Short mmCIF file of C-alpha atoms and ligand atoms in Angstrom, two decimals:
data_model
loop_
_atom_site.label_atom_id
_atom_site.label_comp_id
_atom_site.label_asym_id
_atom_site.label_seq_id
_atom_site.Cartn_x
_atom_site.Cartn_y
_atom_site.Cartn_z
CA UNK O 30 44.94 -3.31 -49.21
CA UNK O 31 42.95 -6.06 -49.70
CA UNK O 32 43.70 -7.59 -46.58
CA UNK O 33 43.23 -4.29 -45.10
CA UNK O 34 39.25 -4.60 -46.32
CA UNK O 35 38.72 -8.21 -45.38
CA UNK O 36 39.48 -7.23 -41.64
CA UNK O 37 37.50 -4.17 -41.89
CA UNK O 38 34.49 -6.44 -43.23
CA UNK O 39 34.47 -8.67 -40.71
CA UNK O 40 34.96 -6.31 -37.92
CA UNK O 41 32.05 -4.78 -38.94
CA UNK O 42 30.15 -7.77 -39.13
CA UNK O 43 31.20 -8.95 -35.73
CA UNK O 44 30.21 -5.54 -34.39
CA UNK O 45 26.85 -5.53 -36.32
CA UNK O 46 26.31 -9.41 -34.44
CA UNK O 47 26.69 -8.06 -31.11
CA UNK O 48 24.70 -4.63 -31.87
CA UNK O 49 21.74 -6.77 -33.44
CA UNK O 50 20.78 -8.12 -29.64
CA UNK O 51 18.88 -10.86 -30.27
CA UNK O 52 14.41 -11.14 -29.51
CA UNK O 53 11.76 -9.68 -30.57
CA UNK O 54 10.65 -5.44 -31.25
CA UNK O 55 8.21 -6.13 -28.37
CA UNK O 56 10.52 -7.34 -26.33
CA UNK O 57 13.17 -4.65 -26.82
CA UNK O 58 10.01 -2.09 -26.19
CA UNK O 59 9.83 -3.30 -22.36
CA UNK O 60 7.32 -5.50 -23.80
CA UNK O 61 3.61 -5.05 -22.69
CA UNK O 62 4.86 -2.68 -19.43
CA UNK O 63 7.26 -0.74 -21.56
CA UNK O 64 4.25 0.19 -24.53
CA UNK O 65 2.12 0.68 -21.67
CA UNK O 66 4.01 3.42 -20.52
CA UNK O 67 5.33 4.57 -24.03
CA UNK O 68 1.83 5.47 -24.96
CA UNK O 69 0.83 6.46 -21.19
CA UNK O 70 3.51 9.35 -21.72
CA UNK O 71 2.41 9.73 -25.44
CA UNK O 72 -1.38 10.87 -24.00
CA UNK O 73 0.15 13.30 -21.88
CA UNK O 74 2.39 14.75 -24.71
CA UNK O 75 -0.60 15.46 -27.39
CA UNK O 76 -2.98 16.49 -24.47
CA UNK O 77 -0.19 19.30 -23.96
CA UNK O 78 0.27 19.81 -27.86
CA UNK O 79 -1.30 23.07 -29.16
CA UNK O 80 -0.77 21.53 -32.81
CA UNK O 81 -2.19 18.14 -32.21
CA UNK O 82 -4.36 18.19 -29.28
CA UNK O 83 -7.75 19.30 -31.38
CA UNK O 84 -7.71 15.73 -33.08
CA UNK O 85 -8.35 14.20 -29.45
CA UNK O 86 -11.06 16.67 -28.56
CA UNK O 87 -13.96 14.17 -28.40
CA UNK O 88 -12.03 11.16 -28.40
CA UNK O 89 -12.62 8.63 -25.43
CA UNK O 90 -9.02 8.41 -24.14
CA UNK O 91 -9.28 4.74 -22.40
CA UNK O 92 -10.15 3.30 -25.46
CA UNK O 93 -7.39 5.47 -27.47
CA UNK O 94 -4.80 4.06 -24.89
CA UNK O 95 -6.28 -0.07 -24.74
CA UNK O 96 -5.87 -0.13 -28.75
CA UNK O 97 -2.81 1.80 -29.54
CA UNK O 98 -1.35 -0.04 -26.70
CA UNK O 99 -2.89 -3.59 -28.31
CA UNK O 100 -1.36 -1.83 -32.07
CA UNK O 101 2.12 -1.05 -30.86
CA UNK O 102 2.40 -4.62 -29.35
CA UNK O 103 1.28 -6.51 -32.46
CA UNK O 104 2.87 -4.48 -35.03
CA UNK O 105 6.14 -4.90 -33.27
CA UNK O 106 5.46 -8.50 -33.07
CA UNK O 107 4.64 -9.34 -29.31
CA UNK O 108 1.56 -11.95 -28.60
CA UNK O 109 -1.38 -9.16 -28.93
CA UNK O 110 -4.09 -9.12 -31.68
CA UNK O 111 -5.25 -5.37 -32.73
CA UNK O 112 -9.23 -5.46 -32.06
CA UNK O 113 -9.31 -1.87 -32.89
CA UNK O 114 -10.44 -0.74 -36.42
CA UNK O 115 -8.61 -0.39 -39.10
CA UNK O 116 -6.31 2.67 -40.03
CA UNK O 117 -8.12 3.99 -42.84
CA UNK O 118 -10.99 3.69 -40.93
CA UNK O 119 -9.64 5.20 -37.31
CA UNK O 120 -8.34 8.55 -39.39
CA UNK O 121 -10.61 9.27 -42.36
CA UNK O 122 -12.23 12.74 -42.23
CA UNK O 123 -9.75 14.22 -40.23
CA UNK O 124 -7.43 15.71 -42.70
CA UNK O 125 -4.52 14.87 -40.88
CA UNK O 126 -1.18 16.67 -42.51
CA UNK O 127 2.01 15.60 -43.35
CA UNK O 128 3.18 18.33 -40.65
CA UNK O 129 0.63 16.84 -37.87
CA UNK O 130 1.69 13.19 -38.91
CA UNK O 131 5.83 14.32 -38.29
CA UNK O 132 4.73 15.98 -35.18
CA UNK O 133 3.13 12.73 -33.77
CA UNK O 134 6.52 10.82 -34.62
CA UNK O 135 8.44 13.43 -32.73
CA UNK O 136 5.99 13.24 -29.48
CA UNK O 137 6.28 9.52 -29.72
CA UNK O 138 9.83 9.97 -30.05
CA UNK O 139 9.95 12.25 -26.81
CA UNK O 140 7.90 9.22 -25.11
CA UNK O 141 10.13 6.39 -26.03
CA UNK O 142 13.36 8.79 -24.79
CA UNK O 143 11.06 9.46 -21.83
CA UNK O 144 10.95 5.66 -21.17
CA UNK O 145 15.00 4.90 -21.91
CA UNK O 146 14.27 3.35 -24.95
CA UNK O 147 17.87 2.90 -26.81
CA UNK O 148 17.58 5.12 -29.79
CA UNK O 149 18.23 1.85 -32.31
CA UNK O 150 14.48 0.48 -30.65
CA UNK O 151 13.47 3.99 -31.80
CA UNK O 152 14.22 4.03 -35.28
CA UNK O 153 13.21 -0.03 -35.60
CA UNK O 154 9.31 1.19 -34.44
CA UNK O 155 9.17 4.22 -36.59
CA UNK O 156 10.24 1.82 -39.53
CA UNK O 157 6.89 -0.41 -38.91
CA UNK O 158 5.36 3.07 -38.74
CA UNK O 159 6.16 4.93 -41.66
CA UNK O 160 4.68 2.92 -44.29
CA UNK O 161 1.36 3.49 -42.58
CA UNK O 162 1.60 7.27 -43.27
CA UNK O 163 -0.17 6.82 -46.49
CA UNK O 164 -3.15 5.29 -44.83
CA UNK O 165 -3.49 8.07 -42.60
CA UNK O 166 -2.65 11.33 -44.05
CA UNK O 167 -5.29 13.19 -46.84
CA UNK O 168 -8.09 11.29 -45.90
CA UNK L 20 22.01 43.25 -61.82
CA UNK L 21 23.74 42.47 -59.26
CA UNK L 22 22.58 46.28 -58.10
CA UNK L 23 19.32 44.57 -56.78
CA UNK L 24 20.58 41.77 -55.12
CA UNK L 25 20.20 42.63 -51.47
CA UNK L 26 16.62 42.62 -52.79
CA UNK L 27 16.55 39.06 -52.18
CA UNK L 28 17.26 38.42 -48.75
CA UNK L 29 14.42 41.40 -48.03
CA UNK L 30 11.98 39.89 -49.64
CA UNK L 31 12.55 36.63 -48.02
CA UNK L 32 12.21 37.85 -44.89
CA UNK L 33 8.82 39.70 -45.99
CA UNK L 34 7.45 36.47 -46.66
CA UNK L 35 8.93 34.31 -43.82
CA UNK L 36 6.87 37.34 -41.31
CA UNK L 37 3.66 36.25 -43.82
CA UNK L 38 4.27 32.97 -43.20
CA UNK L 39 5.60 31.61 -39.70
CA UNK L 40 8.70 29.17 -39.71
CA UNK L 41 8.19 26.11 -41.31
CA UNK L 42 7.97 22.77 -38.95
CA UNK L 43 6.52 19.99 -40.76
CA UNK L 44 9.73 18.26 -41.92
CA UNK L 45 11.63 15.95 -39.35
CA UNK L 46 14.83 17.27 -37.55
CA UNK L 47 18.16 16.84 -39.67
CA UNK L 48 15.91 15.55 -42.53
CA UNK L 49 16.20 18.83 -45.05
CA UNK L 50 19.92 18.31 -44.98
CA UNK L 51 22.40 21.79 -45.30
CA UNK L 52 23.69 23.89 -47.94
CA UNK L 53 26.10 23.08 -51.04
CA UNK L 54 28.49 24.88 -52.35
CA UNK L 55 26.02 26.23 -55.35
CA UNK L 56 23.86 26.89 -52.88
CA UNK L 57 20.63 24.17 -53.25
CA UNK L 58 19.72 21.89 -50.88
CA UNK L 59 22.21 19.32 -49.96
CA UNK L 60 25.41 18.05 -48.44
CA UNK L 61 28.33 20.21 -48.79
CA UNK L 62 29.25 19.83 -52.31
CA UNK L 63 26.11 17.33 -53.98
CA UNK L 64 22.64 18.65 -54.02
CA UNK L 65 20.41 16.01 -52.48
CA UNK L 66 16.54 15.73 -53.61
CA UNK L 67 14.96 17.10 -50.92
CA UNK L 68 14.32 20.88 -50.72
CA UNK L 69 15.77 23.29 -48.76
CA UNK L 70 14.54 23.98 -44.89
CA UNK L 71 11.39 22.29 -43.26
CA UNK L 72 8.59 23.14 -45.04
CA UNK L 73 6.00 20.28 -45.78
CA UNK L 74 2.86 20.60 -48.22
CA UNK L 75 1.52 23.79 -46.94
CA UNK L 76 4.07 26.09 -45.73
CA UNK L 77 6.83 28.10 -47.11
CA UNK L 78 10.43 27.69 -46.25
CA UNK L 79 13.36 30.57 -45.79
CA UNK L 80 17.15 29.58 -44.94
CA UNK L 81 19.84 31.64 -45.06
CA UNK L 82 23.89 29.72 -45.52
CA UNK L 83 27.48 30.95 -45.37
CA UNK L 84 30.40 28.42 -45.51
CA UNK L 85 33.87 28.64 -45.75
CA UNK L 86 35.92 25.90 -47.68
CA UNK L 87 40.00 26.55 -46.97
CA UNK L 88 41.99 24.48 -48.71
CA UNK L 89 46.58 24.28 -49.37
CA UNK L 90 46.40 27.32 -51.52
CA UNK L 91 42.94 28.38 -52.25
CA UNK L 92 39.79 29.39 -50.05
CA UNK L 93 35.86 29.95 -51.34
CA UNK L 94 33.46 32.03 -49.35
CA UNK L 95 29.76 31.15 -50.33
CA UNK L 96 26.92 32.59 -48.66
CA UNK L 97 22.78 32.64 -49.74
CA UNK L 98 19.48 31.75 -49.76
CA UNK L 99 16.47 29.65 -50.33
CA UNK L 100 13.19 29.51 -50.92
CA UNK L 101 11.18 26.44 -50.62
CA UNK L 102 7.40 26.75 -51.53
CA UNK L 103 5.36 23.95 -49.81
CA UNK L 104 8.51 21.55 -50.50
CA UNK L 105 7.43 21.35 -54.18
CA UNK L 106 9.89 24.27 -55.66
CA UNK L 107 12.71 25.47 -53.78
CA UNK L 108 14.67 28.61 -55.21
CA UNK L 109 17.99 29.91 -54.47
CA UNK L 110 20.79 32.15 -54.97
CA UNK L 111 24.33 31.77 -53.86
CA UNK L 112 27.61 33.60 -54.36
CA UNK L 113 30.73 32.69 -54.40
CA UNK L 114 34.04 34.62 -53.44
CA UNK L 115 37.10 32.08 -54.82
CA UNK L 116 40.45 33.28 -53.12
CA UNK L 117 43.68 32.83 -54.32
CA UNK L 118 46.20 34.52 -51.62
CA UNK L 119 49.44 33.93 -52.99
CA UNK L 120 48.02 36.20 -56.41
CA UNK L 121 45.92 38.11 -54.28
CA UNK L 122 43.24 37.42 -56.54
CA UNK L 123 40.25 37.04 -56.49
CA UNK L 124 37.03 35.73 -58.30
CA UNK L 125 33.49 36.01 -57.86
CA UNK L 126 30.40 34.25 -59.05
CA UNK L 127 26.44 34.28 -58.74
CA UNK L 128 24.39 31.46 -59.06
CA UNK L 129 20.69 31.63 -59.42
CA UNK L 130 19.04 28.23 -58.97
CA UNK L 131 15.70 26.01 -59.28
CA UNK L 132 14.84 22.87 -57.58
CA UNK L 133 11.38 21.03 -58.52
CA UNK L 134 10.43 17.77 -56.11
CA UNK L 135 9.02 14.83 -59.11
CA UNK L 136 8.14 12.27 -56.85
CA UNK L 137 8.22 11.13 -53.74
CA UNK L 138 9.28 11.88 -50.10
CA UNK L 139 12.50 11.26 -48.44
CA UNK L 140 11.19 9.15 -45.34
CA UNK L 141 7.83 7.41 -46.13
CA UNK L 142 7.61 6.96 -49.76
CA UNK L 143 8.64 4.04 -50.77
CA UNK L 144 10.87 4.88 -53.44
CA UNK L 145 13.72 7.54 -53.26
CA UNK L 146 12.41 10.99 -53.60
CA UNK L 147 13.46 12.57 -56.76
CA UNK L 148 14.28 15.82 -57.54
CA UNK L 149 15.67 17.87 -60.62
CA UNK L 150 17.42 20.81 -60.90
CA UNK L 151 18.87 23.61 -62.69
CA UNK L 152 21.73 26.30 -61.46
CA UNK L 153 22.68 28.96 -63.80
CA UNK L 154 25.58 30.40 -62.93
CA UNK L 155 27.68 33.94 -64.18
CA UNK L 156 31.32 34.36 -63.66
CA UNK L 157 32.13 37.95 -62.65
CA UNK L 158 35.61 37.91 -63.24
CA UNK L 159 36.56 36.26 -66.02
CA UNK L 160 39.74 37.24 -66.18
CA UNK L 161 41.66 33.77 -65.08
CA UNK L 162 39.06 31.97 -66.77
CA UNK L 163 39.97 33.20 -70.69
CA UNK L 164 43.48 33.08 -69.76
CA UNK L 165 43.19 29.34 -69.30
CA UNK L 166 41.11 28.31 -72.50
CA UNK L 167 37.41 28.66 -71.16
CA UNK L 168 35.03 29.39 -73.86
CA UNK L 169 31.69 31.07 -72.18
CA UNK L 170 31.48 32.95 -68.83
CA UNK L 171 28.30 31.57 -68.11
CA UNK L 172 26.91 28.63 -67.63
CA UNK L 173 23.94 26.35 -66.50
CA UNK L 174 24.14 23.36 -65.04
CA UNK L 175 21.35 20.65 -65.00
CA UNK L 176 20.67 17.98 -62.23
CA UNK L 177 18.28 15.14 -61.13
CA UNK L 178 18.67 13.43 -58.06
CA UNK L 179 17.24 10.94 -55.66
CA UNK L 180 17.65 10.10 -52.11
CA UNK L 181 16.37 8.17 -49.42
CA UNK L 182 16.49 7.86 -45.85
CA UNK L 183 15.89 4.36 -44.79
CA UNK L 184 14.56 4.35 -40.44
CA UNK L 185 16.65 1.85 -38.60
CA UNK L 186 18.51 0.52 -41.74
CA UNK L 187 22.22 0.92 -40.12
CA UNK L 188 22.24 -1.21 -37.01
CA UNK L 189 19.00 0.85 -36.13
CA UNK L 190 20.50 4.01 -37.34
CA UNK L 191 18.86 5.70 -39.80
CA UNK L 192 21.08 5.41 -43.13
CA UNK L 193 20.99 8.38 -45.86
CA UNK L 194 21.96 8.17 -49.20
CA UNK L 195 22.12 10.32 -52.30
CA UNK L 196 22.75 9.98 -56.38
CA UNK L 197 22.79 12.82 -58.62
CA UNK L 198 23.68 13.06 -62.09
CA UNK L 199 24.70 16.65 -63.18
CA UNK L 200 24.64 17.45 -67.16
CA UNK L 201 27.49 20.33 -66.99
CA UNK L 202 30.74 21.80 -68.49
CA UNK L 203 31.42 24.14 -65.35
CA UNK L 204 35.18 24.09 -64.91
CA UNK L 205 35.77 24.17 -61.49
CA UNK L 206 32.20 25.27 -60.19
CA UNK L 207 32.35 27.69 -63.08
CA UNK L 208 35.07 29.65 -61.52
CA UNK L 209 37.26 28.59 -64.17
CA UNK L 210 34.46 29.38 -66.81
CA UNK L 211 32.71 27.08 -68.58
CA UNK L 212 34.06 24.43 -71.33
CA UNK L 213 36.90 24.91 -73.53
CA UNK L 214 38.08 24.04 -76.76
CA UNK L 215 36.70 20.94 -78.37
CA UNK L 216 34.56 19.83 -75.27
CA UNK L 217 31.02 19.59 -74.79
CA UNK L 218 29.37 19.81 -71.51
CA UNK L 219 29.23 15.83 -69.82
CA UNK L 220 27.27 14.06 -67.45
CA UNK L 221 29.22 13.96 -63.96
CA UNK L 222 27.54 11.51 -61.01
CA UNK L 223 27.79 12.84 -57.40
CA UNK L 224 26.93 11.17 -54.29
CA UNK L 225 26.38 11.56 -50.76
CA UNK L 226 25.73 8.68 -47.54
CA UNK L 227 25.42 9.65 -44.19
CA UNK L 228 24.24 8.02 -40.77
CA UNK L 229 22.39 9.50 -38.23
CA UNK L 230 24.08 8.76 -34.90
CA UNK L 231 20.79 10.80 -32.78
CA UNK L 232 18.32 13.15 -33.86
CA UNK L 233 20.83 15.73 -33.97
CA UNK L 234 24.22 14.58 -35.69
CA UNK L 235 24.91 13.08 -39.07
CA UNK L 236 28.13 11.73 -39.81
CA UNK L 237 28.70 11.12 -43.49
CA UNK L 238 31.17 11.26 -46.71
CA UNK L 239 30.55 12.48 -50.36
CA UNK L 240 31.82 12.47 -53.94
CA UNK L 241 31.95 14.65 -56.55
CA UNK L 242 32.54 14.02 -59.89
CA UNK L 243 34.10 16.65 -62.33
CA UNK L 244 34.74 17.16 -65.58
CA UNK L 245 38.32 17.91 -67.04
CA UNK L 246 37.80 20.35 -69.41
CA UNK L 247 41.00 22.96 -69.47
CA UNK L 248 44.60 21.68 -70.12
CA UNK L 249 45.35 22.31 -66.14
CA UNK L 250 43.90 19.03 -64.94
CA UNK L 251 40.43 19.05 -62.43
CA UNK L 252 40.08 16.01 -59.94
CA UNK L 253 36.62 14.77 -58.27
CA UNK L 254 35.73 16.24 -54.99
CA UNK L 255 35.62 14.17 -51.77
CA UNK L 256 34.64 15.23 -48.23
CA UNK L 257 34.00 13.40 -45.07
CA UNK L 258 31.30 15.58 -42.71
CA UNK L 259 29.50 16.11 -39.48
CA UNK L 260 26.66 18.23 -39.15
CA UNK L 261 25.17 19.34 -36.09
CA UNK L 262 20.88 20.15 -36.33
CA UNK L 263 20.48 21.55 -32.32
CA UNK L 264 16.88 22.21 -33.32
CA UNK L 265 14.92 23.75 -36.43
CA UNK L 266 16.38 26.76 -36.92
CA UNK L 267 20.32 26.41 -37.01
CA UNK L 268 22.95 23.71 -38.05
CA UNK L 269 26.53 23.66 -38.51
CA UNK L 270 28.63 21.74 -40.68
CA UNK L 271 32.04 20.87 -40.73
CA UNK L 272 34.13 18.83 -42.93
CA UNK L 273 37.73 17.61 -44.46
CA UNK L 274 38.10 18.04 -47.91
CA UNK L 275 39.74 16.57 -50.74
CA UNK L 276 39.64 18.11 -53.75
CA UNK L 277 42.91 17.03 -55.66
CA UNK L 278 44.04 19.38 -58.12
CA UNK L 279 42.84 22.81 -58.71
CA UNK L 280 44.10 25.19 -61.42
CA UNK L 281 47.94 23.40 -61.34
CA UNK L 282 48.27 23.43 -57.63
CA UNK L 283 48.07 19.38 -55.96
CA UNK L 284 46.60 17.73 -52.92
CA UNK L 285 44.09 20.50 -52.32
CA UNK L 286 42.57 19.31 -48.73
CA UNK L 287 41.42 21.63 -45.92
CA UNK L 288 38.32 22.76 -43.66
CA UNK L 289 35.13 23.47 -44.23
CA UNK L 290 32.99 25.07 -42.33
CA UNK L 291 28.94 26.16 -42.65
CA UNK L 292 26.55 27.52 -40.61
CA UNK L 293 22.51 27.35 -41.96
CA UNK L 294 19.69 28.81 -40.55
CA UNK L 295 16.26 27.87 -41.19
CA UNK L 296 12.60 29.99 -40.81
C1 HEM Q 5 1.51 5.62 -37.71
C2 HEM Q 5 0.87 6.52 -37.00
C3 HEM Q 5 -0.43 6.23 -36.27
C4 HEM Q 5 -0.91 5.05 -35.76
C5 HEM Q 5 -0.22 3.70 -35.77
C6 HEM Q 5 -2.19 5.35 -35.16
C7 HEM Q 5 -2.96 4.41 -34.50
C8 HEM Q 5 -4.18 4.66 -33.93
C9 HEM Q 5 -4.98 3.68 -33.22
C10 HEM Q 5 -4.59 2.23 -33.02
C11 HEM Q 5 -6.12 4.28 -32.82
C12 HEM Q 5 -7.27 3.65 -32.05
C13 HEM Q 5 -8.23 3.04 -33.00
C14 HEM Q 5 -9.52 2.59 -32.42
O1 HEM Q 5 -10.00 3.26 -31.50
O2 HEM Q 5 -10.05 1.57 -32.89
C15 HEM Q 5 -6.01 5.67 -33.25
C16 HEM Q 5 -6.97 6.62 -32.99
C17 HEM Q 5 -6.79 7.96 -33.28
N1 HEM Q 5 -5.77 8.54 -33.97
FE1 HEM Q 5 -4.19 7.61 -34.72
N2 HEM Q 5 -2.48 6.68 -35.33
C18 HEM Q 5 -1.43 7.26 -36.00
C19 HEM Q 5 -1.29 8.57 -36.35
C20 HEM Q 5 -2.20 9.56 -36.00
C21 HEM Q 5 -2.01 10.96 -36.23
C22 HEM Q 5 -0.78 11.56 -36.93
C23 HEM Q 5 -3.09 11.59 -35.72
C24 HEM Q 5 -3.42 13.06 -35.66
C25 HEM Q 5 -2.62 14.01 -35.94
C26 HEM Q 5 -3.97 10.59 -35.17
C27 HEM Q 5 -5.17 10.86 -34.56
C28 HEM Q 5 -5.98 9.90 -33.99
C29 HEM Q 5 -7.20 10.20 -33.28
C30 HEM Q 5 -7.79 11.60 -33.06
C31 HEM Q 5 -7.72 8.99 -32.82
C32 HEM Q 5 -8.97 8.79 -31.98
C33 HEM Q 5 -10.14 8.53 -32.84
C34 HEM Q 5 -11.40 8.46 -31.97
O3 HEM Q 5 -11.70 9.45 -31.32
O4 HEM Q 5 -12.00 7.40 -31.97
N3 HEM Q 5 -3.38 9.37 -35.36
N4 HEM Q 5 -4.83 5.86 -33.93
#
């Protein structure tokens, strides 16, 4: 039995080795091509989204797309620096929900499977995402 | 009681035409139906509340499941309410068959769910959830014969889960603890207690992985008391659920649930079908 686990163990840690491909977020995102077109797709998705789509009414889309793209890259760790401002500042007065904030994870979602981006890469982003919620939603 | 019942399901679906289906929850993320009929895996209620209602919206599911085991099979079939995932109530019942008697015996469970703290995705610690099911044996019958004292009962619950993005190789990783205060023998289809025992503290718990947006793949255990001479064993089930989108999923799962009412090795199917508004 014990043997039995030991093998198990390290087949799973040999397995977990070769699944954990080595570099950076960024670079498993298609780096700055692959965010580029991510977010690209991500415009198109809320412009056609009858829940989210009224947050973006007077917003000036170049500039949306030149900092989330800049965001995405340096929160995932590629060689950008975020000039845009800060998230409390970005969202305040726009009483974002809980609902609204799900439904932008499941356009960006559609995006990233859009753009062949392995489903692992998926999860990884949303995990530098989530704790942001807070910052965003209610205020 | 039991009269008014169908009551239930009617007034549900009065309020789910008020009310629009509930969206704001991820896919996969309110989990299925248990046995009692909360929120949950198959057999441990999990914190979160029942269907995909967020802050502001209101919640209706609708469950049946079928658990067929060596000599025994349970029907279960009901409903919950979730109001703007803060309070989620259900009601279940449950039709225990015994084939070889051709007996059988039937129980309603009326339940309560109240979210304390947290959510299951972005907070940062587990969101935690506590519970009450009070349940009433309709055929008591089997259950004097073998020493239970009451034929009702209420069991009490808290429990906390998380799902953690990414945490399993990039799969998203579940898991689930609840402590239940009860002395339900067998569910309560047995009754409840028996001589010289007081009701316990029992732990139950749940882990799954998320292999897509869809499919969770994931094993639980169920702690029991042993109350009646007869002996009672924990429960254990392996699972796959199936979320195609927001209104439907489908569960199936192998069961272990040792020794029920004298008869050993109880394994077998289970099967459950939710549907979500
Ligand atoms: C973790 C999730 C989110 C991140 C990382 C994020 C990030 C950003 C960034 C980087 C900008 C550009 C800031 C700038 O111009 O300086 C922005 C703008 C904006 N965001 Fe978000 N956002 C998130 C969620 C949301 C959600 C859920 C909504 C609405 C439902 C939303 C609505 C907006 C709008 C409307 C703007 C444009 C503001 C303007 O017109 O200037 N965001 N966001």
């Amino acid at each position: 039995m014990k043997t039995l686990f030991f093998i198990l163990s390290l087949l799973i840690s040999i397995s977990a080795c070769s699944l954990q491909s080595s570099g950076t977020l960024y670079e498993k995102l298609g780096e700055e091509s692959g965010i580029s077109a991510i977010v690209e797709d991500l415009i198109g998705l809320i412009g056609e989204d009858k829940q989210l789509f009224h947050f973006f009414a007077e917003t000036k889309v170049s500039r949306f797309r030149n900092k989330l793209i800049e965001h995405l890259c340096f929160i995932s760790d590629g060689p950008c620096v975020y000039t845009g401002d800060n998230m409390e500042d970005v969202h305040t007065g726009m009483h974002i929900s809980e609902a609204d904030f799900n439904r932008m994870v499941e356009l960006l979602q559609q995006a990233m499977t859009t753009n062949q981006v392995p489903l692992p890469t998926q999860n990884l982003l949303l995990a530098r995402l989530a704790p942001m919620r807070h910052q965003i939603v209610h205020i | 009681m039991t009269k008014y019942l169908y009551l239930f399901p009617l007034t549900l679906l009065f309020f789910s035409h008020l009310c629009g289906a509930a969206n704001g929850k991820l896919l996969a993320t309110p989990g299925v139906s248990q046995v009692e009929g909360s929120a949950g895996g198959g057999l441990v209620p999990w914190a979160q509340l029942a269907g995909y209602a967020s802050e502001d919206e209101i919640a209706i599911n609708g469950f049946c499941s079928r658990a067929s085991v060596s000599d025994y099979r349970l029907d279960v079939c009901g409903a919950q309410l979730n109001w703007h995932d803060r309070i989620e109530l259900s009601y279940a019942h449950q039709r225990f068959d015994v084939p070889a008697l051709e007996l059988q015996i039937e129980q309603n469970i009326f339940a309560a769910k109240i979210r304390i703290y947290g959510d299951l995705v972005y907070s940062r610690w587990p969101q935690l959830s506590a519970g009450i099911q009070h349940k009433r044996l309709q055929d008591p019958l089997v259950a004097n014969l073998l020493g239970a004292r009451h034929e009702q009962g209420t069991d009490l619950y808290l429990s906390a889960s998380k799902l953690h993005l990414g945490a399993a190789f990039g799969y998203n990783w579940l898991w689930n603890l609840t402590g239940r205060y009860t002395q339900a023998n067998q569910l309560g289809l047995l009754g409840f207690g028996a001589e010289n025992k007081h009701a316990s503290l029992q732990f139950e718990t749940s882990t799954a992985v998320l292999l897509n947006n869809h499919l969770a793949f994931g094993i639980e255990y169920r702690q029991k008391p042993d109350q009646l001479g007869i002996k009672e064993d924990d429960w254990q089930d392996i699972f796959i659920a199936w979320f195609p989108n927001k209104t439907v999923s489908f569960t199936l799962a192998w069961l272990d649930l040792g020794s029920i009412a004298g008869a050993n090795n109880q394994t077998g199917w289970y099967l459950s079908v939710n549907g979500y508004l």
